[in-house]
Structures are given as C-alpha cells and as structure tokens.
PDB file of C-alpha atoms in Angstrom:
ATOM      1  CA  ALA N   5    -197.092  44.490 -76.038  1.00 73.00           C
ATOM      2  CA  GLN N   6    -193.486  45.119 -76.869  1.00 81.00           C
ATOM      3  CA  SER N   7    -191.296  42.051 -76.722  1.00 89.00           C
ATOM      4  CA  VAL N   8    -188.125  40.506 -78.026  1.00 93.00           C
ATOM      5  CA  THR N   9    -187.714  36.824 -78.763  1.00 95.00           C
ATOM      6  CA  GLN N  10    -184.446  35.003 -79.111  1.00 96.00           C
ATOM      7  CA  PRO N  11    -185.511  31.469 -79.969  1.00 95.00           C
ATOM      8  CA  ASP N  12    -182.101  29.867 -79.508  1.00 95.00           C
ATOM      9  CA  ILE N  13    -181.075  29.544 -75.881  1.00 94.00           C
ATOM     10  CA  HIS N  14    -177.749  27.897 -76.605  1.00 95.00           C
ATOM     11  CA  ILE N  15    -175.745  27.560 -79.825  1.00 97.00           C
ATOM     12  CA  THR N  16    -172.530  25.659 -80.334  1.00 97.00           C
ATOM     13  CA  VAL N  17    -170.321  26.213 -83.359  1.00 97.00           C
ATOM     14  CA  SER N  18    -166.833  25.278 -84.387  1.00 97.00           C
ATOM     15  CA  GLU N  19    -164.197  27.945 -84.648  1.00 97.00           C
ATOM     16  CA  GLY N  20    -164.123  29.318 -88.151  1.00 97.00           C
ATOM     17  CA  ALA N  21    -167.721  28.410 -88.881  1.00 97.00           C
ATOM     18  CA  SER N  22    -170.360  30.976 -89.744  1.00 97.00           C
ATOM     19  CA  LEU N  23    -172.864  32.145 -87.167  1.00 97.00           C
ATOM     20  CA  GLU N  24    -176.390  33.475 -87.176  1.00 97.00           C
ATOM     21  CA  LEU N  25    -178.252  34.398 -84.012  1.00 98.00           C
ATOM     22  CA  ARG N  26    -181.935  35.000 -84.387  1.00 98.00           C
ATOM     23  CA  CYS N  27    -183.957  37.854 -82.969  1.00 97.00           C
ATOM     24  CA  ASN N  28    -187.620  38.672 -83.519  1.00 96.00           C
ATOM     25  CA  TYR N  29    -189.424  41.597 -82.036  1.00 93.00           C
ATOM     26  CA  SER N  30    -192.968  42.699 -81.525  1.00 90.00           C
ATOM     27  CA  TYR N  31    -193.641  46.401 -81.683  1.00 80.00           C
ATOM     28  CA  GLY N  32    -196.234  48.650 -83.256  1.00 72.00           C
ATOM     29  CA  ALA N  33    -193.831  50.965 -85.060  1.00 73.00           C
ATOM     30  CA  THR N  34    -190.235  50.927 -86.236  1.00 72.00           C
ATOM     31  CA  PRO N  35    -188.119  50.335 -83.174  1.00 83.00           C
ATOM     32  CA  TYR N  36    -184.524  51.025 -82.412  1.00 88.00           C
ATOM     33  CA  LEU N  37    -182.726  47.657 -82.446  1.00 92.00           C
ATOM     34  CA  PHE N  38    -179.551  46.631 -80.679  1.00 93.00           C
ATOM     35  CA  TRP N  39    -177.294  43.653 -80.191  1.00 96.00           C
ATOM     36  CA  TYR N  40    -175.205  43.425 -77.046  1.00 95.00           C
ATOM     37  CA  VAL N  41    -172.640  40.875 -75.936  1.00 96.00           C
ATOM     38  CA  GLN N  42    -172.072  39.956 -72.304  1.00 92.00           C
ATOM     39  CA  SER N  43    -168.897  38.252 -71.173  1.00 88.00           C
ATOM     40  CA  PRO N  44    -168.371  37.009 -67.612  1.00 79.00           C
ATOM     41  CA  GLY N  45    -167.274  39.815 -65.327  1.00 72.00           C
ATOM     42  CA  GLN N  46    -167.827  42.452 -67.958  1.00 77.00           C
ATOM     43  CA  GLY N  47    -170.622  44.823 -68.751  1.00 80.00           C
ATOM     44  CA  LEU N  48    -172.798  44.498 -71.789  1.00 89.00           C
ATOM     45  CA  GLN N  49    -170.959  45.738 -74.833  1.00 91.00           C
ATOM     46  CA  LEU N  50    -172.790  47.153 -77.803  1.00 91.00           C
ATOM     47  CA  LEU N  51    -172.066  45.233 -80.991  1.00 95.00           C
ATOM     48  CA  LEU N  52    -174.265  47.230 -83.331  1.00 94.00           C
ATOM     49  CA  LYS N  53    -177.497  49.174 -83.575  1.00 91.00           C
ATOM     50  CA  TYR N  54    -180.120  50.068 -86.129  1.00 91.00           C
ATOM     51  CA  PHE N  55    -182.089  53.272 -86.104  1.00 85.00           C
ATOM     52  CA  SER N  56    -182.932  53.865 -89.753  1.00 84.00           C
ATOM     53  CA  GLY N  57    -181.452  53.780 -93.232  1.00 87.00           C
ATOM     54  CA  ASP N  58    -179.512  50.857 -94.616  1.00 90.00           C
ATOM     55  CA  THR N  59    -181.021  47.680 -93.234  1.00 92.00           C
ATOM     56  CA  LEU N  60    -177.682  45.874 -93.162  1.00 96.00           C
ATOM     57  CA  VAL N  61    -175.707  47.168 -90.221  1.00 96.00           C
ATOM     58  CA  GLN N  62    -172.034  46.592 -89.603  1.00 96.00           C
ATOM     59  CA  GLY N  63    -170.769  46.352 -86.074  1.00 96.00           C
ATOM     60  CA  ILE N  64    -167.635  45.715 -84.117  1.00 94.00           C
ATOM     61  CA  LYS N  65    -165.688  42.468 -84.003  1.00 95.00           C
ATOM     62  CA  GLY N  66    -166.791  41.513 -87.517  1.00 96.00           C
ATOM     63  CA  PHE N  67    -170.491  41.221 -86.682  1.00 97.00           C
ATOM     64  CA  GLU N  68    -173.338  42.417 -88.855  1.00 98.00           C
ATOM     65  CA  ALA N  69    -177.102  42.344 -88.571  1.00 98.00           C
ATOM     66  CA  GLU N  70    -179.938  42.761 -91.013  1.00 96.00           C
ATOM     67  CA  PHE N  71    -183.238  44.432 -90.227  1.00 94.00           C
ATOM     68  CA  LYS N  72    -186.155  42.802 -92.016  1.00 94.00           C
ATOM     69  CA  ARG N  73    -189.343  44.697 -91.374  1.00 91.00           C
ATOM     70  CA  SER N  74    -191.555  42.120 -93.086  1.00 91.00           C
ATOM     71  CA  GLN N  75    -190.272  39.419 -90.746  1.00 93.00           C
ATOM     72  CA  SER N  76    -189.877  41.615 -87.658  1.00 93.00           C
ATOM     73  CA  SER N  77    -186.385  40.249 -87.376  1.00 95.00           C
ATOM     74  CA  PHE N  78    -182.918  41.556 -86.641  1.00 96.00           C
ATOM     75  CA  ASN N  79    -180.597  38.566 -86.938  1.00 98.00           C
ATOM     76  CA  LEU N  80    -176.947  38.810 -86.014  1.00 98.00           C
ATOM     77  CA  ARG N  81    -174.339  37.217 -88.262  1.00 98.00           C
ATOM     78  CA  LYS N  82    -170.624  36.611 -88.403  1.00 98.00           C
ATOM     79  CA  PRO N  83    -168.918  34.807 -91.295  1.00 97.00           C
ATOM     80  CA  SER N  84    -166.172  33.199 -89.234  1.00 97.00           C
ATOM     81  CA  VAL N  85    -166.415  32.733 -85.494  1.00 97.00           C
ATOM     82  CA  HIS N  86    -163.404  33.030 -83.192  1.00 96.00           C
ATOM     83  CA  TRP N  87    -163.028  31.278 -79.855  1.00 95.00           C
ATOM     84  CA  SER N  88    -163.132  34.679 -78.151  1.00 94.00           C
ATOM     85  CA  ASP N  89    -166.679  35.177 -79.411  1.00 96.00           C
ATOM     86  CA  ALA N  90    -167.983  32.707 -76.829  1.00 96.00           C
ATOM     87  CA  ALA N  91    -170.338  34.760 -74.664  1.00 96.00           C
ATOM     88  CA  GLU N  92    -173.973  35.601 -74.081  1.00 94.00           C
ATOM     89  CA  TYR N  93    -175.663  37.670 -76.771  1.00 97.00           C
ATOM     90  CA  PHE N  94    -178.687  39.838 -76.191  1.00 96.00           C
ATOM     91  CA  CYS N  95    -180.976  41.451 -78.700  1.00 96.00           C
ATOM     92  CA  ALA N  96    -182.795  44.549 -77.480  1.00 93.00           C
ATOM     93  CA  VAL N  97    -185.514  46.893 -78.634  1.00 90.00           C
ATOM     94  CA  GLY N  98    -185.747  50.552 -77.742  1.00 84.00           C
ATOM     95  CA  PRO N  99    -188.986  52.342 -78.586  1.00 71.00           C
ATOM     96  CA  TYR N 100    -188.093  55.545 -80.391  1.00 62.00           C
ATOM     97  CA  ASN N 101    -189.875  57.857 -78.012  1.00 57.00           C
ATOM     98  CA  THR N 102    -188.283  56.540 -74.823  1.00 62.00           C
ATOM     99  CA  ASP N 103    -184.885  55.389 -73.752  1.00 71.00           C
ATOM    100  CA  LYS N 104    -185.989  52.113 -72.223  1.00 80.00           C
ATOM    101  CA  LEU N 105    -184.570  48.910 -73.575  1.00 86.00           C
ATOM    102  CA  ILE N 106    -186.444  45.629 -73.730  1.00 89.00           C
ATOM    103  CA  PHE N 107    -184.131  42.663 -73.863  1.00 92.00           C
ATOM    104  CA  GLY N 108    -184.529  39.195 -75.237  1.00 94.00           C
ATOM    105  CA  THR N 109    -183.646  36.222 -73.072  1.00 93.00           C
ATOM    106  CA  GLY N 110    -180.235  35.874 -74.627  1.00 94.00           C
ATOM    107  CA  THR N 111    -178.370  33.247 -76.612  1.00 96.00           C
ATOM    108  CA  ARG N 112    -175.329  31.597 -75.144  1.00 95.00           C
ATOM    109  CA  LEU N 113    -172.681  30.934 -77.769  1.00 97.00           C
ATOM    110  CA  GLN N 114    -170.159  28.198 -77.252  1.00 97.00           C
ATOM    111  CA  VAL N 115    -167.224  27.847 -79.637  1.00 96.00           C
ATOM    112  CA  PHE N 116    -165.305  24.634 -80.064  1.00 94.00           C
ATOM    113  CA  PRO N 117    -161.729  24.651 -81.382  1.00 88.00           C
TER     114      PRO N 117
ATOM    115  CA  GLY Z  19    -165.128  54.485 -75.248  1.00 68.00           C
ATOM    116  CA  ALA Z  20    -167.545  55.406 -72.516  1.00 79.00           C
ATOM    117  CA  VAL Z  21    -167.008  53.534 -69.270  1.00 88.00           C
ATOM    118  CA  VAL Z  22    -169.483  52.790 -66.526  1.00 92.00           C
ATOM    119  CA  SER Z  23    -168.337  51.318 -63.237  1.00 94.00           C
ATOM    120  CA  GLN Z  24    -170.249  49.641 -60.470  1.00 96.00           C
ATOM    121  CA  HIS Z  25    -169.237  49.165 -56.878  1.00 96.00           C
ATOM    122  CA  PRO Z  26    -169.124  46.729 -55.310  1.00 96.00           C
ATOM    123  CA  SER Z  27    -168.783  43.989 -57.889  1.00 94.00           C
ATOM    124  CA  TRP Z  28    -170.203  41.496 -55.438  1.00 95.00           C
ATOM    125  CA  VAL Z  29    -171.637  41.632 -51.963  1.00 97.00           C
ATOM    126  CA  ILE Z  30    -172.875  39.140 -49.402  1.00 96.00           C
ATOM    127  CA  CYS Z  31    -175.122  40.369 -46.638  1.00 95.00           C
ATOM    128  CA  LYS Z  32    -177.384  39.070 -43.925  1.00 96.00           C
ATOM    129  CA  SER Z  33    -181.129  39.097 -44.301  1.00 96.00           C
ATOM    130  CA  GLY Z  34    -182.635  42.324 -43.017  1.00 96.00           C
ATOM    131  CA  THR Z  35    -179.669  44.547 -43.774  1.00 97.00           C
ATOM    132  CA  SER Z  36    -179.461  47.222 -46.448  1.00 97.00           C
ATOM    133  CA  VAL Z  37    -177.016  47.237 -49.317  1.00 97.00           C
ATOM    134  CA  LYS Z  38    -175.969  50.186 -51.459  1.00 97.00           C
ATOM    135  CA  ILE Z  39    -174.729  49.759 -55.015  1.00 97.00           C
ATOM    136  CA  GLU Z  40    -173.047  52.609 -56.856  1.00 97.00           C
ATOM    137  CA  CYS Z  41    -173.098  53.251 -60.572  1.00 96.00           C
ATOM    138  CA  ARG Z  42    -170.691  55.799 -62.009  1.00 95.00           C
ATOM    139  CA  SER Z  43    -170.129  57.112 -65.502  1.00 93.00           C
ATOM    140  CA  LEU Z  44    -166.378  57.654 -65.545  1.00 92.00           C
ATOM    141  CA  ASP Z  45    -165.774  59.770 -68.630  1.00 88.00           C
ATOM    142  CA  PHE Z  46    -169.128  61.251 -69.534  1.00 87.00           C
ATOM    143  CA  GLN Z  47    -172.148  62.857 -67.967  1.00 88.00           C
ATOM    144  CA  ALA Z  48    -175.476  61.099 -67.828  1.00 87.00           C
ATOM    145  CA  THR Z  49    -178.781  62.691 -66.934  1.00 81.00           C
ATOM    146  CA  THR Z  50    -180.400  59.285 -67.142  1.00 88.00           C
ATOM    147  CA  MET Z  51    -179.284  56.000 -65.686  1.00 92.00           C
ATOM    148  CA  PHE Z  52    -181.112  52.721 -65.673  1.00 93.00           C
ATOM    149  CA  TRP Z  53    -181.136  49.878 -63.182  1.00 96.00           C
ATOM    150  CA  TYR Z  54    -181.689  46.338 -64.370  1.00 95.00           C
ATOM    151  CA  ARG Z  55    -181.964  43.039 -62.599  1.00 95.00           C
ATOM    152  CA  GLN Z  56    -180.841  39.788 -64.152  1.00 91.00           C
ATOM    153  CA  PHE Z  57    -181.737  36.357 -62.856  1.00 85.00           C
ATOM    154  CA  PRO Z  58    -179.594  33.353 -63.779  1.00 79.00           C
ATOM    155  CA  LYS Z  59    -179.971  32.404 -67.410  1.00 75.00           C
ATOM    156  CA  GLN Z  60    -182.605  35.062 -67.906  1.00 80.00           C
ATOM    157  CA  SER Z  61    -182.764  38.412 -69.550  1.00 86.00           C
ATOM    158  CA  LEU Z  62    -182.245  41.824 -68.049  1.00 90.00           C
ATOM    159  CA  MET Z  63    -185.388  43.280 -66.583  1.00 92.00           C
ATOM    160  CA  LEU Z  64    -185.607  47.032 -66.234  1.00 92.00           C
ATOM    161  CA  MET Z  65    -186.307  48.009 -62.638  1.00 95.00           C
ATOM    162  CA  ALA Z  66    -186.244  51.769 -62.764  1.00 94.00           C
ATOM    163  CA  THR Z  67    -185.121  54.841 -64.613  1.00 92.00           C
ATOM    164  CA  SER Z  68    -183.037  57.269 -62.640  1.00 90.00           C
ATOM    165  CA  ASN Z  69    -182.951  60.929 -63.627  1.00 86.00           C
ATOM    166  CA  GLU Z  70    -180.508  63.383 -62.135  1.00 84.00           C
ATOM    167  CA  GLY Z  71    -182.192  65.736 -59.726  1.00 83.00           C
ATOM    168  CA  SER Z  72    -185.587  64.084 -59.779  1.00 85.00           C
ATOM    169  CA  LYS Z  73    -187.356  61.029 -58.488  1.00 89.00           C
ATOM    170  CA  ALA Z  74    -186.768  57.724 -60.154  1.00 92.00           C
ATOM    171  CA  THR Z  75    -189.442  56.115 -62.277  1.00 93.00           C
ATOM    172  CA  TYR Z  76    -190.097  52.519 -61.322  1.00 95.00           C
ATOM    173  CA  GLU Z  77    -191.387  49.779 -63.555  1.00 93.00           C
ATOM    174  CA  GLN Z  78    -194.575  48.001 -62.694  1.00 93.00           C
ATOM    175  CA  GLY Z  79    -194.107  45.485 -59.920  1.00 93.00           C
ATOM    176  CA  VAL Z  80    -190.915  47.009 -58.535  1.00 95.00           C
ATOM    177  CA  GLU Z  81    -191.223  48.201 -54.952  1.00 94.00           C
ATOM    178  CA  LYS Z  82    -189.897  51.732 -54.764  1.00 92.00           C
ATOM    179  CA  ASP Z  83    -189.600  51.610 -50.981  1.00 94.00           C
ATOM    180  CA  LYS Z  84    -187.456  48.525 -51.191  1.00 96.00           C
ATOM    181  CA  PHE Z  85    -185.219  49.605 -54.034  1.00 96.00           C
ATOM    182  CA  LEU Z  86    -184.248  53.179 -53.273  1.00 95.00           C
ATOM    183  CA  ILE Z  87    -182.608  55.046 -56.116  1.00 94.00           C
ATOM    184  CA  ASN Z  88    -180.719  58.308 -55.816  1.00 91.00           C
ATOM    185  CA  HIS Z  89    -179.220  60.134 -58.773  1.00 89.00           C
ATOM    186  CA  ALA Z  90    -177.348  62.884 -56.988  1.00 83.00           C
ATOM    187  CA  SER Z  91    -175.055  63.995 -59.789  1.00 90.00           C
ATOM    188  CA  LEU Z  92    -174.544  63.630 -63.517  1.00 90.00           C
ATOM    189  CA  THR Z  93    -172.057  60.820 -62.938  1.00 93.00           C
ATOM    190  CA  LEU Z  94    -173.469  58.885 -60.002  1.00 94.00           C
ATOM    191  CA  SER Z  95    -176.596  56.892 -59.275  1.00 95.00           C
ATOM    192  CA  THR Z  96    -177.062  54.608 -56.298  1.00 96.00           C
ATOM    193  CA  LEU Z  97    -179.401  51.703 -55.714  1.00 97.00           C
ATOM    194  CA  THR Z  98    -180.083  50.749 -52.114  1.00 97.00           C
ATOM    195  CA  VAL Z  99    -181.736  47.439 -51.428  1.00 97.00           C
ATOM    196  CA  THR Z 100    -183.418  47.973 -48.093  1.00 96.00           C
ATOM    197  CA  SER Z 101    -184.108  45.164 -45.641  1.00 96.00           C
ATOM    198  CA  ALA Z 102    -182.719  42.663 -48.077  1.00 96.00           C
ATOM    199  CA  HIS Z 103    -184.081  39.130 -48.168  1.00 96.00           C
ATOM    200  CA  PRO Z 104    -182.810  36.016 -49.932  1.00 95.00           C
ATOM    201  CA  GLU Z 105    -185.246  36.559 -52.802  1.00 94.00           C
ATOM    202  CA  ASP Z 106    -183.448  39.839 -53.542  1.00 95.00           C
ATOM    203  CA  SER Z 107    -180.333  37.890 -54.426  1.00 95.00           C
ATOM    204  CA  SER Z 108    -179.604  38.660 -58.032  1.00 95.00           C
ATOM    205  CA  PHE Z 109    -177.285  40.361 -60.481  1.00 94.00           C
ATOM    206  CA  TYR Z 110    -177.905  44.089 -60.632  1.00 96.00           C
ATOM    207  CA  ILE Z 111    -176.745  46.027 -63.669  1.00 96.00           C
ATOM    208  CA  CYS Z 112    -176.810  49.732 -64.305  1.00 96.00           C
ATOM    209  CA  SER Z 113    -176.499  51.633 -67.523  1.00 93.00           C
ATOM    210  CA  ALA Z 114    -175.969  55.278 -68.322  1.00 91.00           C
ATOM    211  CA  LEU Z 115    -177.283  57.350 -71.183  1.00 87.00           C
ATOM    212  CA  PRO Z 116    -174.818  60.039 -72.240  1.00 84.00           C
ATOM    213  CA  LEU Z 117    -175.976  63.619 -72.144  1.00 79.00           C
ATOM    214  CA  VAL Z 118    -176.323  64.797 -75.735  1.00 72.00           C
ATOM    215  CA  ALA Z 119    -177.528  68.012 -77.245  1.00 58.00           C
ATOM    216  CA  GLY Z 120    -180.032  66.401 -79.520  1.00 58.00           C
ATOM    217  CA  GLY Z 121    -180.278  63.985 -82.378  1.00 50.00           C
ATOM    218  CA  PRO Z 122    -181.277  60.335 -82.309  1.00 49.00           C
ATOM    219  CA  GLN Z 123    -181.283  58.178 -79.282  1.00 54.00           C
ATOM    220  CA  GLU Z 124    -177.812  57.700 -77.932  1.00 66.00           C
ATOM    221  CA  THR Z 125    -176.500  54.360 -76.819  1.00 78.00           C
ATOM    222  CA  GLN Z 126    -176.691  53.153 -73.259  1.00 84.00           C
ATOM    223  CA  TYR Z 127    -173.405  52.099 -71.698  1.00 88.00           C
ATOM    224  CA  PHE Z 128    -173.547  49.312 -69.187  1.00 91.00           C
ATOM    225  CA  GLY Z 129    -171.701  48.663 -65.992  1.00 93.00           C
ATOM    226  CA  PRO Z 130    -170.167  45.257 -65.213  1.00 91.00           C
ATOM    227  CA  GLY Z 131    -172.873  44.412 -62.705  1.00 94.00           C
ATOM    228  CA  THR Z 132    -173.076  43.717 -58.984  1.00 96.00           C
ATOM    229  CA  ARG Z 133    -173.849  40.287 -57.694  1.00 95.00           C
ATOM    230  CA  LEU Z 134    -175.847  40.362 -54.474  1.00 96.00           C
ATOM    231  CA  LEU Z 135    -176.254  37.339 -52.246  1.00 96.00           C
ATOM    232  CA  VAL Z 136    -178.518  37.656 -49.241  1.00 96.00           C
ATOM    233  CA  LEU Z 137    -178.128  34.950 -46.634  1.00 96.00           C
TER     234      LEU Z 137
END
C-alpha cells in the first residue's frame, strides 16, 4: 500500500539553527514527491517537488530536499531557520500515473527566538 | 502564482441542514479538482476527485450521497454536505490541477480551507 510517514510530530528549533524534517514513503515504483507548508488561515503552499533527475531539489524560501531511493526518503532541509518558518509541514506522494496525493501526518515546526 | 479560493472560510450550521462549499481557481482553468478533509492534528485525507463535466470519483469509505460534488465549469467545484451531523465537523480543503497540454504531472494548488462546525 502507498503511504507516507513523517516520524516527527513536533519539532522545536532556535532561530538560525539548521532544520531537517524527515519523510519516508512506501511505493512500488518511483513516485512524485512533494513538500507543502501550511500556515494558519492559508492554503497549502508548495515548497518543492521531485519528479526525476537531480536528487537534490531546491525549493522556495531557502528549503531543499534530497531524494534517496535506497532509503525511500525525501527529507526536507534548511540551513538557517527563520521565525516565519513556524508552520505545519506535509510531505506528499503522487503516483506517476494518477494525480492523487497521499499526505503524511505532518510535522509542526516551532521556532524560538 | 496560481490562486485557489474557497468560500466560505468557516461555517456553523445546525444538525440536519446542508452546507455548500465553493472552490474556485481564480487565474487558471482546472479540469480536475480535489476535495480533502483534515481532522485536527491529522493529515489531509482525499475524499473525492472532481472532473469538469463528469461525475466525481469518491475514495473508499466516502459517502457520495452525503458529500455531493459538482464541477460545473473549469474554474468552479462545489462540495455540498447534505444533512450535516456533528461528526461531519472538519476542515475541508480543495485543490485544483491546472489544465496543461501535456508533460509531467503539474502541481496541485490548494485553497485556504473551510472550517465546518455542525451543532
């Protein structure tokens, strides 16, 4: 069965610290992978996506993610977190032959000054 | 960037009434829109896929007679929760898939969500 696991429910970091949010997926073939951010009162915003090619993907707001096929992972990273990055982050998988997205349970990021 | 709106942003209704939620793609056309439901501190669960001009495709376990979906145009899909009950209280989110001429999967654009509270 297709699934996405985000093992960290809640992460707290200090402003300026580095960040890594974990995402593991289960799928029989190479999936399309996404990271979205959800802020209160706003729709999910796409941070980055991976379809094929270079396994290190650059996104908006200084985020990047690396696809590791051997580990079935697509972890999100940012070298220096800003207070405005506090939000809920969702990893998602989209099977290549459909448009459906399967979401992980999300990781809530809290940033301390 | 592409913008998707939802209306209303929140609604409170009495048990037994019906509630309609609109999802609009403001600056692009979308043949496909998706409806998700999100419970507190949980992930988004896909409810149904809405295709313009055809019947919606519902995910397993979603009652199609309770959650009526109409995709009347390339910019509008509506979700009607019929005979709403307290257990239908949730956060409903739509997304729209831009109409493209081909190529790889395009990105879904999400609306801000509608919070429904059924008393």
